[in-house]
XYZ file of C-alpha atoms in Angstrom:
422
model
C 0.000 0.000 0.000
C 1.271 3.495 -0.802
C 0.072 7.071 -0.498
C 0.903 10.236 -2.406
C -0.380 13.722 -1.686
C -0.644 15.456 -5.037
C -1.462 18.750 -3.331
C -2.066 20.022 0.176
C 1.089 19.328 2.174
C 2.111 22.983 2.283
C -1.132 24.923 2.024
C -4.653 25.171 3.366
C -7.140 23.740 0.875
C -6.831 22.146 -2.532
C -6.527 18.631 -1.114
C -5.824 15.804 -3.574
C -4.613 12.552 -2.002
C -3.844 9.265 -3.727
C -3.874 5.943 -1.871
C -3.335 2.698 -3.736
C -2.033 -0.816 -4.126
C -0.578 -2.644 -7.102
C -4.148 -3.320 -8.308
C -6.248 -0.366 -7.159
C -5.701 3.407 -7.192
C -8.018 5.830 -5.370
C -8.210 9.593 -4.936
C -9.470 11.226 -1.750
C -10.824 14.728 -2.294
C -10.478 16.678 -5.510
C -10.121 20.150 -4.076
C -9.596 23.411 -5.886
C -7.167 25.973 -4.524
C -8.707 28.484 -2.174
C -8.987 31.766 -4.098
C -6.637 34.517 -3.014
C -8.271 37.349 -1.118
C -7.364 39.876 -3.815
C -8.464 37.653 -6.732
C -11.495 35.526 -5.746
C -12.132 34.524 -9.380
C -8.667 33.094 -10.012
C -8.740 29.744 -11.831
C -6.974 26.578 -10.720
C -4.727 25.338 -13.553
C -3.699 22.019 -11.984
C -3.793 18.920 -14.181
C -3.200 15.387 -12.917
C -2.579 12.696 -15.492
C -5.182 9.979 -15.250
C -7.533 12.123 -13.134
C -8.226 15.360 -15.016
C -6.397 14.638 -18.277
C -5.167 11.733 -20.367
C -6.608 8.253 -19.951
C -8.480 7.383 -16.703
C -6.040 5.812 -14.249
C -8.050 5.766 -11.024
C -10.720 3.364 -9.814
C -12.716 5.911 -7.772
C -12.679 9.358 -6.175
C -14.022 9.881 -2.631
C -15.174 13.364 -1.568
C -15.106 14.162 2.156
C -17.511 17.137 2.029
C -18.867 19.804 -0.301
C -16.481 22.696 0.421
C -14.808 23.837 -2.771
C -11.271 23.265 -1.491
C -12.183 19.564 -1.222
C -14.596 19.143 -4.122
C -13.935 21.994 -6.569
C -12.303 19.791 -9.233
C -15.111 17.215 -9.347
C -16.390 18.631 -12.625
C -12.958 18.083 -14.221
C -12.611 14.416 -13.251
C -12.384 12.232 -16.355
C -15.546 10.416 -17.433
C -15.495 6.796 -16.388
C -13.966 7.445 -12.948
C -16.697 6.893 -10.321
C -17.134 9.694 -7.767
C -18.365 8.836 -4.260
C -19.831 11.170 -1.617
C -22.544 11.383 1.011
C -26.052 11.818 -0.373
C -26.476 15.298 1.096
C -23.018 16.292 -0.123
C -24.010 15.203 -3.627
C -27.315 17.078 -3.424
C -25.685 20.282 -2.180
C -23.028 20.109 -4.902
C -25.792 19.708 -7.478
C -27.636 22.787 -6.202
C -24.439 24.847 -6.158
C -23.791 23.687 -9.715
C -27.287 24.800 -10.752
C -26.746 28.307 -9.386
C -23.201 28.667 -10.742
C -23.656 26.964 -14.110
C -21.337 24.056 -13.353
C -21.599 20.489 -14.712
C -24.547 18.411 -13.578
C -24.741 15.031 -11.867
C -21.075 14.082 -11.434
C -21.515 12.290 -8.074
C -23.469 9.093 -8.646
C -22.202 6.782 -5.886
C -23.300 7.330 -2.301
C -22.259 6.255 1.182
C -24.841 4.178 3.013
C -25.449 3.599 6.707
C -25.730 7.087 8.239
C -22.992 8.982 10.080
C -20.753 5.929 10.470
C -21.206 4.395 7.056
C -20.894 0.912 5.702
C -17.564 -0.127 4.138
C -17.122 0.286 0.382
C -14.967 -2.255 -1.458
C -13.108 -0.879 -4.482
C -10.809 -3.535 -5.924
C -8.647 -4.733 -3.039
C -9.148 -1.545 -0.967
C -11.872 -1.055 1.662
C -12.983 2.525 2.373
C -15.185 3.244 5.395
C -16.528 6.808 5.793
C -16.789 8.116 9.375
C -19.080 11.089 9.963
C -17.522 14.130 11.667
C -18.502 17.575 12.918
C -17.478 20.367 10.545
C -18.963 23.601 9.225
C -20.138 21.590 6.199
C -23.066 19.247 6.704
C -22.467 15.589 5.760
C -18.669 15.658 6.264
C -16.556 12.507 6.610
C -13.193 11.047 7.464
C -12.073 7.927 5.589
C -10.561 4.743 7.008
C -8.639 3.150 4.134
C -7.591 -0.507 4.444
C -5.555 -2.734 2.122
C -2.552 -5.074 2.201
C -2.966 -5.410 5.962
C -2.454 -1.639 6.405
C -4.778 0.994 7.911
C -4.768 4.684 6.989
C -7.099 7.398 8.294
C -7.572 10.588 6.263
C -9.437 13.183 8.319
C -10.702 15.609 5.686
C -11.779 18.660 7.735
C -13.103 18.276 11.276
C -13.927 20.276 14.393
C -14.693 17.820 17.213
C -13.765 14.136 17.099
C -14.186 12.695 20.597
C -15.686 9.401 19.350
C -13.374 8.834 16.368
C -10.592 6.862 18.117
C -13.090 4.354 19.503
C -14.783 4.025 16.110
C -11.471 3.484 14.302
C -10.331 0.903 16.846
C -13.582 -0.996 16.438
C -13.156 -1.016 12.662
C -9.535 -2.189 12.634
C -9.967 -4.637 15.517
C -8.481 -4.847 18.986
C -5.140 -6.066 17.665
C -5.122 -3.630 14.773
C -2.830 -0.632 14.474
C -3.299 2.592 12.543
C -0.332 2.788 10.188
C -0.789 6.413 9.119
C -2.915 9.373 10.156
C -3.291 12.112 7.536
C -4.748 15.028 9.465
C -5.658 18.609 8.683
C -4.070 21.416 10.705
C -5.877 24.615 9.765
C -5.860 25.882 13.370
C -2.666 24.177 14.525
C -1.190 27.494 15.689
C -3.917 27.999 18.318
C -4.094 25.700 21.338
C -7.808 26.203 21.885
C -10.811 28.174 20.801
C -10.443 31.817 21.664
C -6.628 31.830 21.987
C -5.375 34.723 19.902
C -8.661 34.844 18.023
C -10.804 37.836 17.116
C -13.079 38.884 20.025
C -16.120 37.783 18.000
C -14.794 34.222 17.604
C -16.586 31.893 20.010
C -16.082 28.354 21.268
C -18.857 26.525 19.425
C -22.271 26.852 17.780
C -24.035 26.818 21.158
C -22.077 29.927 22.142
C -22.962 31.535 18.809
C -26.635 30.859 19.525
C -26.419 32.412 22.995
C -24.746 35.595 21.746
C -27.128 35.822 18.790
C -30.112 35.717 21.171
C -28.677 38.681 23.088
C -28.170 40.668 19.877
C -31.636 39.853 18.559
C -33.369 40.733 21.818
C -31.563 44.086 22.096
C -32.074 45.115 18.446
C -35.134 47.157 17.508
C -34.780 46.785 13.756
C -33.867 43.935 11.428
C -30.937 41.661 12.191
C -29.027 40.773 9.023
C -26.662 37.787 9.055
C -23.701 37.432 6.709
C -22.656 33.779 6.685
C -22.178 30.967 4.202
C -25.454 29.637 2.833
C -24.012 26.119 3.144
C -22.835 26.429 6.766
C -25.694 24.335 8.121
C -24.548 24.250 11.771
C -24.375 28.070 11.789
C -27.786 28.422 10.149
C -29.302 26.073 12.722
C -27.701 28.057 15.564
C -29.083 31.351 14.226
C -32.457 29.713 13.591
C -32.603 28.487 17.207
C -31.727 31.996 18.375
C -34.581 33.385 16.266
C -37.070 31.098 17.980
C -35.908 32.191 21.418
C -35.892 35.883 20.478
C -39.257 35.811 18.690
C -37.915 36.548 15.223
C -38.639 35.083 11.796
C -35.534 33.802 9.946
C -35.605 34.839 6.265
C -33.700 32.861 3.607
C -33.175 33.786 -0.031
C -33.882 31.361 -2.878
C -30.379 29.884 -2.978
C -30.265 29.189 0.757
C -33.774 27.738 0.633
C -32.858 25.362 -2.188
C -29.417 24.380 -0.905
C -30.862 23.494 2.492
C -33.822 21.584 1.034
C -34.804 18.767 3.423
C -32.391 20.051 6.079
C -34.892 22.819 6.833
C -37.213 20.226 8.355
C -35.149 20.400 11.541
C -35.493 24.181 11.863
C -36.487 25.496 15.272
C -39.054 27.808 13.689
C -40.553 28.326 10.249
C -38.538 30.552 7.934
C -39.696 32.944 5.238
C -38.174 32.516 1.775
C -37.520 35.452 -0.530
C -35.978 36.139 -3.914
C -33.249 38.764 -3.902
C -32.847 39.215 -7.657
C -34.802 38.492 -10.799
C -34.538 34.983 -12.292
C -34.451 34.773 -16.095
C -35.872 31.496 -17.487
C -33.769 31.775 -20.652
C -30.417 32.909 -19.269
C -30.596 30.822 -16.076
C -33.024 27.951 -16.688
C -31.527 25.746 -13.992
C -32.093 28.440 -11.371
C -35.528 29.225 -12.786
C -36.756 25.674 -12.258
C -36.118 26.068 -8.524
C -37.751 29.496 -8.520
C -40.875 28.176 -10.229
C -41.222 25.319 -7.746
C -41.094 27.543 -4.670
C -43.010 30.413 -6.256
C -45.754 27.992 -7.271
C -46.056 26.930 -3.649
C -46.450 30.607 -2.631
C -43.247 30.378 -0.566
C -41.340 33.263 -2.174
C -41.731 37.014 -1.722
C -39.775 39.984 -3.048
C -37.797 42.591 -1.121
C -40.655 45.053 -0.625
C -43.167 42.373 0.381
C -40.689 40.895 2.855
C -39.968 44.327 4.325
C -43.672 45.100 4.855
C -44.309 41.982 6.920
C -44.926 43.146 10.503
C -42.907 40.565 12.453
C -39.367 41.054 13.691
C -37.016 39.535 11.142
C -33.546 38.028 10.865
C -32.485 38.147 7.216
C -29.579 36.063 5.895
C -27.640 37.987 3.250
C -24.698 37.555 0.898
C -22.243 40.119 -0.440
C -24.103 40.232 -3.775
C -27.331 41.506 -2.163
C -26.690 45.235 -1.873
C -29.422 46.108 -4.355
C -31.861 43.881 -2.474
C -30.820 45.455 0.823
C -31.456 48.902 -0.559
C -34.979 47.965 -1.660
C -35.660 46.205 1.623
C -34.481 49.111 3.790
C -36.384 51.675 1.732
C -39.600 49.710 2.219
C -38.961 48.709 5.839
C -37.836 52.083 7.131
C -36.898 52.578 10.735
C -33.484 52.391 12.349
C -31.552 50.226 14.771
C -30.692 47.552 12.220
C -27.681 45.263 12.856
C -25.470 43.059 10.677
C -24.033 39.923 12.304
C -20.751 39.150 10.540
C -20.462 35.367 10.910
C -17.525 34.408 8.706
C -13.754 34.132 8.916
C -12.321 37.572 9.745
C -9.875 37.326 6.842
C -12.722 37.762 4.365
C -13.088 41.346 5.566
C -10.088 42.122 3.353
C -11.944 41.090 0.186
C -13.533 43.704 -2.052
C -17.087 42.208 -1.979
C -17.161 42.145 1.834
C -15.680 45.622 2.059
C -18.374 46.945 -0.275
C -21.124 45.390 1.831
C -19.654 46.676 5.091
C -19.294 50.133 3.575
C -22.942 49.987 2.502
C -23.946 49.070 6.069
C -21.908 51.925 7.504
C -23.521 54.399 5.121
C -27.008 53.153 6.077
C -26.276 53.276 9.811
C -26.259 49.493 10.247
C -23.988 48.380 13.094
C -21.729 45.383 12.345
C -21.078 42.799 15.071
C -18.718 39.832 14.627
C -20.059 36.470 15.789
C -18.309 33.330 14.593
C -16.741 30.005 15.523
C -14.318 28.001 13.426
C -15.292 24.796 11.675
C -11.792 23.368 12.223
C -10.134 21.652 15.172
C -7.631 23.582 17.254
C -4.297 22.200 18.404
C -5.610 20.619 21.608
C -8.320 18.730 19.691
C -5.805 17.617 17.047
C -3.452 16.474 19.791
C -6.288 14.523 21.410
C -7.026 12.752 18.138
C -3.362 11.833 17.659
C -3.035 10.513 21.213
C -6.294 8.579 20.927
C -5.300 6.902 17.655
C -1.537 6.519 18.329
C -0.648 6.000 14.639
C 2.690 4.620 13.489
C 3.132 7.708 11.293
C 1.625 11.184 11.412
C 1.255 13.120 8.143
C 0.040 16.743 8.361
C -1.915 18.341 5.533
C -4.170 21.367 4.964
C -2.122 23.709 7.147
C 0.111 26.769 7.001
C 3.485 25.573 5.658
C 5.248 27.573 8.345
C 3.294 25.756 11.065
C 3.874 22.149 9.999
C 6.768 21.786 12.447
C 4.278 22.031 15.323
C 3.075 18.534 14.418
C 6.544 17.220 15.202
C 5.930 18.063 18.859
C 2.934 15.737 18.914
C 4.378 12.527 17.485
C 7.762 10.803 17.332
C 7.274 9.842 13.667
C 5.889 12.965 12.007
C 6.459 12.671 8.258
C 6.500 16.017 6.455
C 5.775 14.890 2.920
C 6.078 17.215 -0.057
C 3.486 17.430 -2.808
C 4.001 14.563 -5.257
C 6.185 12.493 -2.910
C 5.224 8.827 -2.673
C 5.294 7.010 0.675
C 5.278 3.231 0.979
C 3.532 1.742 4.005
């Protein structure tokens, strides 16, 4: 059994990991590079022979979750290579593709068995997905077994208290984890809150508590800037709305991308359409619009603003025109924007334009966020609990990789493209 990290050893995001035997060759995650803050539309030119170009050379690709830095190259995978993912991951990717004009229906193989899924046998390799907590719903680690060897690739994770016990059960009492490939996004910080922005909290429960306080003390509308696919955050804000007596309001994209996930909402939300939907120029978006509009579940900016109840409106950076129409119709003052994203995004032009708009309209901005990634203490706990023969860091700041060496006697700092035999 061997492994080769095509990309990700010296950067955050863009994960592409190969694990194989003499007979079978698999890819774990097909991530695009995270866009630079000053060029969010930059393309990712990477080509991998047998995966994105040339003749197919891999037996399957497994996607850990729907974030673009783990799934962004799915549309470029050669036809004939099966792509596996969780059912909700596949559905969310399909919706995102509809709204962005990407390729349709690339994921056609799904994990079965719930959070801790059933094993999948690809050639002489067994892959068992293990559900984990992350800021993306339906996220997984992968236990990869072949040739008497056991490898765990973590994908992205936040809390993993039950993972060591699950892995030990899967490999057997006498089994040993040969390699742990773990992310290290927050490896520099020992725990939540250490050196973080004052608005960065410990977990989603803390976000909910602070959001309740903001909602109860705000006379006007509470706007929330967060990812439309950050389901744990949406649920936390939704729970806060119920406690504060507010109606959560979701635009068409958020409504569609959440789909059946909305059934677990703490209170009923109101859907709205922020911009016009053209049936000829955007037919794939229009089919979603028609479905919800036909069910009388969509309203426009002015109609939403005239509803009498207190509202919490989820927004994106592209919604300034909508916000203008909404505020003109709603009137009043005392509105607040909850900024619930990574603080680094404040440096991007779209976020700066939205924050400038809020300042000009007298809307106070309050930061309220928690990371979707494990901090050093949680990573250390996972390493100690699994006690692997080799530790391989990935998805971390290249200048912080040395910190992993303090956690394990056999920390292997691979370079992109370097092959490791197990």
